[in-house]
Amino acid sequence: MDTNKPSQEHKPGLACPECGFFINMSIEDILYRTGIQCASCGLQLTMNRNMSNEALQALQNLDTAIKNVNHLKQKYK
């Protein structure tokens, strides 16, 4: 096991295309940040938001649904 890499278990993100280091990222990171940088090699990852508009809208809908479910779970605890 590579001890230089954070555990990927149950964490959203992706492997850096340059060095393979696991980059943690949340739905909010994808929706609201202009770029994400690899903590290992410094590669800056960006997204063409115009070309990705449909995917971003679907992700926004998913984020809203997750927040609604979490709110209901808290309400009926």
PDB file of C-alpha atoms in Angstrom:
ATOM      1  CA  MET A   1       0.000   0.000   0.000  1.00  0.00           C
ATOM      2  CA  ASP A   2       1.325   3.465  -0.920  1.00  0.00           C
ATOM      3  CA  THR A   3       1.413   5.468   2.311  1.00  0.00           C
ATOM      4  CA  ASN A   4       1.992   8.746   0.429  1.00  0.00           C
ATOM      5  CA  LYS A   5      -1.530   8.719  -0.932  1.00  0.00           C
ATOM      6  CA  PRO A   6      -4.629   9.530   1.127  1.00  0.00           C
ATOM      7  CA  SER A   7      -7.192   6.753   1.450  1.00  0.00           C
ATOM      8  CA  GLN A   8      -9.664   6.799  -1.435  1.00  0.00           C
ATOM      9  CA  GLU A   9     -12.231   4.736   0.441  1.00  0.00           C
ATOM     10  CA  HIS A  10     -15.577   6.546   0.556  1.00  0.00           C
ATOM     11  CA  LYS A  11     -14.094   9.866  -0.542  1.00  0.00           C
ATOM     12  CA  PRO A  12     -15.188  11.666  -3.707  1.00  0.00           C
ATOM     13  CA  GLY A  13     -12.440  12.739  -6.046  1.00  0.00           C
ATOM     14  CA  LEU A  14     -10.132  11.472  -8.740  1.00  0.00           C
ATOM     15  CA  ALA A  15      -6.575  10.421  -9.415  1.00  0.00           C
ATOM     16  CA  CYS A  16      -4.357  13.190 -10.767  1.00  0.00           C
ATOM     17  CA  PRO A  17      -3.777  12.498 -14.472  1.00  0.00           C
ATOM     18  CA  GLU A  18      -0.154  13.625 -14.065  1.00  0.00           C
ATOM     19  CA  CYS A  19       1.093  11.831 -10.935  1.00  0.00           C
ATOM     20  CA  GLY A  20      -1.790   9.567  -9.812  1.00  0.00           C
ATOM     21  CA  PHE A  21      -2.169  11.236  -6.390  1.00  0.00           C
ATOM     22  CA  PHE A  22      -5.777  11.085  -5.180  1.00  0.00           C
ATOM     23  CA  ILE A  23      -7.368  14.546  -5.253  1.00  0.00           C
ATOM     24  CA  ASN A  24     -10.278  14.889  -2.832  1.00  0.00           C
ATOM     25  CA  MET A  25     -13.069  16.996  -4.243  1.00  0.00           C
ATOM     26  CA  SER A  26     -16.665  17.537  -3.303  1.00  0.00           C
ATOM     27  CA  ILE A  27     -19.691  18.340  -5.418  1.00  0.00           C
ATOM     28  CA  GLU A  28     -19.351  21.923  -4.192  1.00  0.00           C
ATOM     29  CA  ASP A  29     -15.733  22.012  -5.392  1.00  0.00           C
ATOM     30  CA  ILE A  30     -16.829  21.030  -8.882  1.00  0.00           C
ATOM     31  CA  LEU A  31     -19.791  23.402  -8.910  1.00  0.00           C
ATOM     32  CA  TYR A  32     -18.208  26.514  -7.442  1.00  0.00           C
ATOM     33  CA  ARG A  33     -14.417  26.453  -7.721  1.00  0.00           C
ATOM     34  CA  THR A  34     -12.674  27.672 -10.862  1.00  0.00           C
ATOM     35  CA  GLY A  35      -9.982  25.029 -10.600  1.00  0.00           C
ATOM     36  CA  ILE A  36      -8.547  22.307  -8.423  1.00  0.00           C
ATOM     37  CA  GLN A  37      -4.838  21.799  -7.843  1.00  0.00           C
ATOM     38  CA  CYS A  38      -3.090  18.508  -7.143  1.00  0.00           C
ATOM     39  CA  ALA A  39      -1.434  18.733  -3.725  1.00  0.00           C
ATOM     40  CA  SER A  40       1.334  16.418  -4.880  1.00  0.00           C
ATOM     41  CA  CYS A  41       2.534  17.711  -8.261  1.00  0.00           C
ATOM     42  CA  GLY A  42       0.730  21.066  -8.496  1.00  0.00           C
ATOM     43  CA  LEU A  43      -1.170  20.273 -11.706  1.00  0.00           C
ATOM     44  CA  GLN A  44      -4.087  22.701 -12.064  1.00  0.00           C
ATOM     45  CA  LEU A  45      -7.317  21.055 -13.243  1.00  0.00           C
ATOM     46  CA  THR A  46      -9.974  23.282 -14.785  1.00  0.00           C
ATOM     47  CA  MET A  47     -13.266  22.692 -16.565  1.00  0.00           C
ATOM     48  CA  ASN A  48     -14.808  24.305 -19.626  1.00  0.00           C
ATOM     49  CA  ARG A  49     -18.052  25.345 -17.938  1.00  0.00           C
ATOM     50  CA  ASN A  50     -19.804  26.215 -21.208  1.00  0.00           C
ATOM     51  CA  MET A  51     -19.198  22.773 -22.683  1.00  0.00           C
ATOM     52  CA  SER A  52     -20.033  21.107 -19.351  1.00  0.00           C
ATOM     53  CA  ASN A  53     -23.221  23.061 -18.666  1.00  0.00           C
ATOM     54  CA  GLU A  54     -25.569  20.062 -18.950  1.00  0.00           C
ATOM     55  CA  ALA A  55     -23.406  17.944 -16.618  1.00  0.00           C
ATOM     56  CA  LEU A  56     -23.073  20.832 -14.158  1.00  0.00           C
ATOM     57  CA  GLN A  57     -26.854  21.273 -14.093  1.00  0.00           C
ATOM     58  CA  ALA A  58     -27.311  17.555 -13.376  1.00  0.00           C
ATOM     59  CA  LEU A  59     -24.711  17.802 -10.612  1.00  0.00           C
ATOM     60  CA  GLN A  60     -26.515  20.830  -9.156  1.00  0.00           C
ATOM     61  CA  ASN A  61     -29.770  18.838  -9.147  1.00  0.00           C
ATOM     62  CA  LEU A  62     -28.007  15.955  -7.379  1.00  0.00           C
ATOM     63  CA  ASP A  63     -26.507  18.324  -4.801  1.00  0.00           C
ATOM     64  CA  THR A  64     -29.940  19.814  -4.103  1.00  0.00           C
ATOM     65  CA  ALA A  65     -31.475  16.337  -3.730  1.00  0.00           C
ATOM     66  CA  ILE A  66     -28.724  15.228  -1.315  1.00  0.00           C
ATOM     67  CA  LYS A  67     -29.217  18.350   0.789  1.00  0.00           C
ATOM     68  CA  ASN A  68     -32.994  17.781   0.853  1.00  0.00           C
ATOM     69  CA  VAL A  69     -32.550  14.166   1.984  1.00  0.00           C
ATOM     70  CA  ASN A  70     -30.083  15.191   4.687  1.00  0.00           C
ATOM     71  CA  HIS A  71     -32.495  17.881   5.885  1.00  0.00           C
ATOM     72  CA  LEU A  72     -35.329  15.344   6.102  1.00  0.00           C
ATOM     73  CA  LYS A  73     -33.103  12.863   7.933  1.00  0.00           C
ATOM     74  CA  GLN A  74     -32.327  15.511  10.545  1.00  0.00           C
ATOM     75  CA  LYS A  75     -35.952  16.578  10.787  1.00  0.00           C
ATOM     76  CA  TYR A  76     -37.236  13.050  11.458  1.00  0.00           C
ATOM     77  CA  LYS A  77     -34.413  11.810  13.668  1.00  0.00           C
TER      78      LYS A  77
END
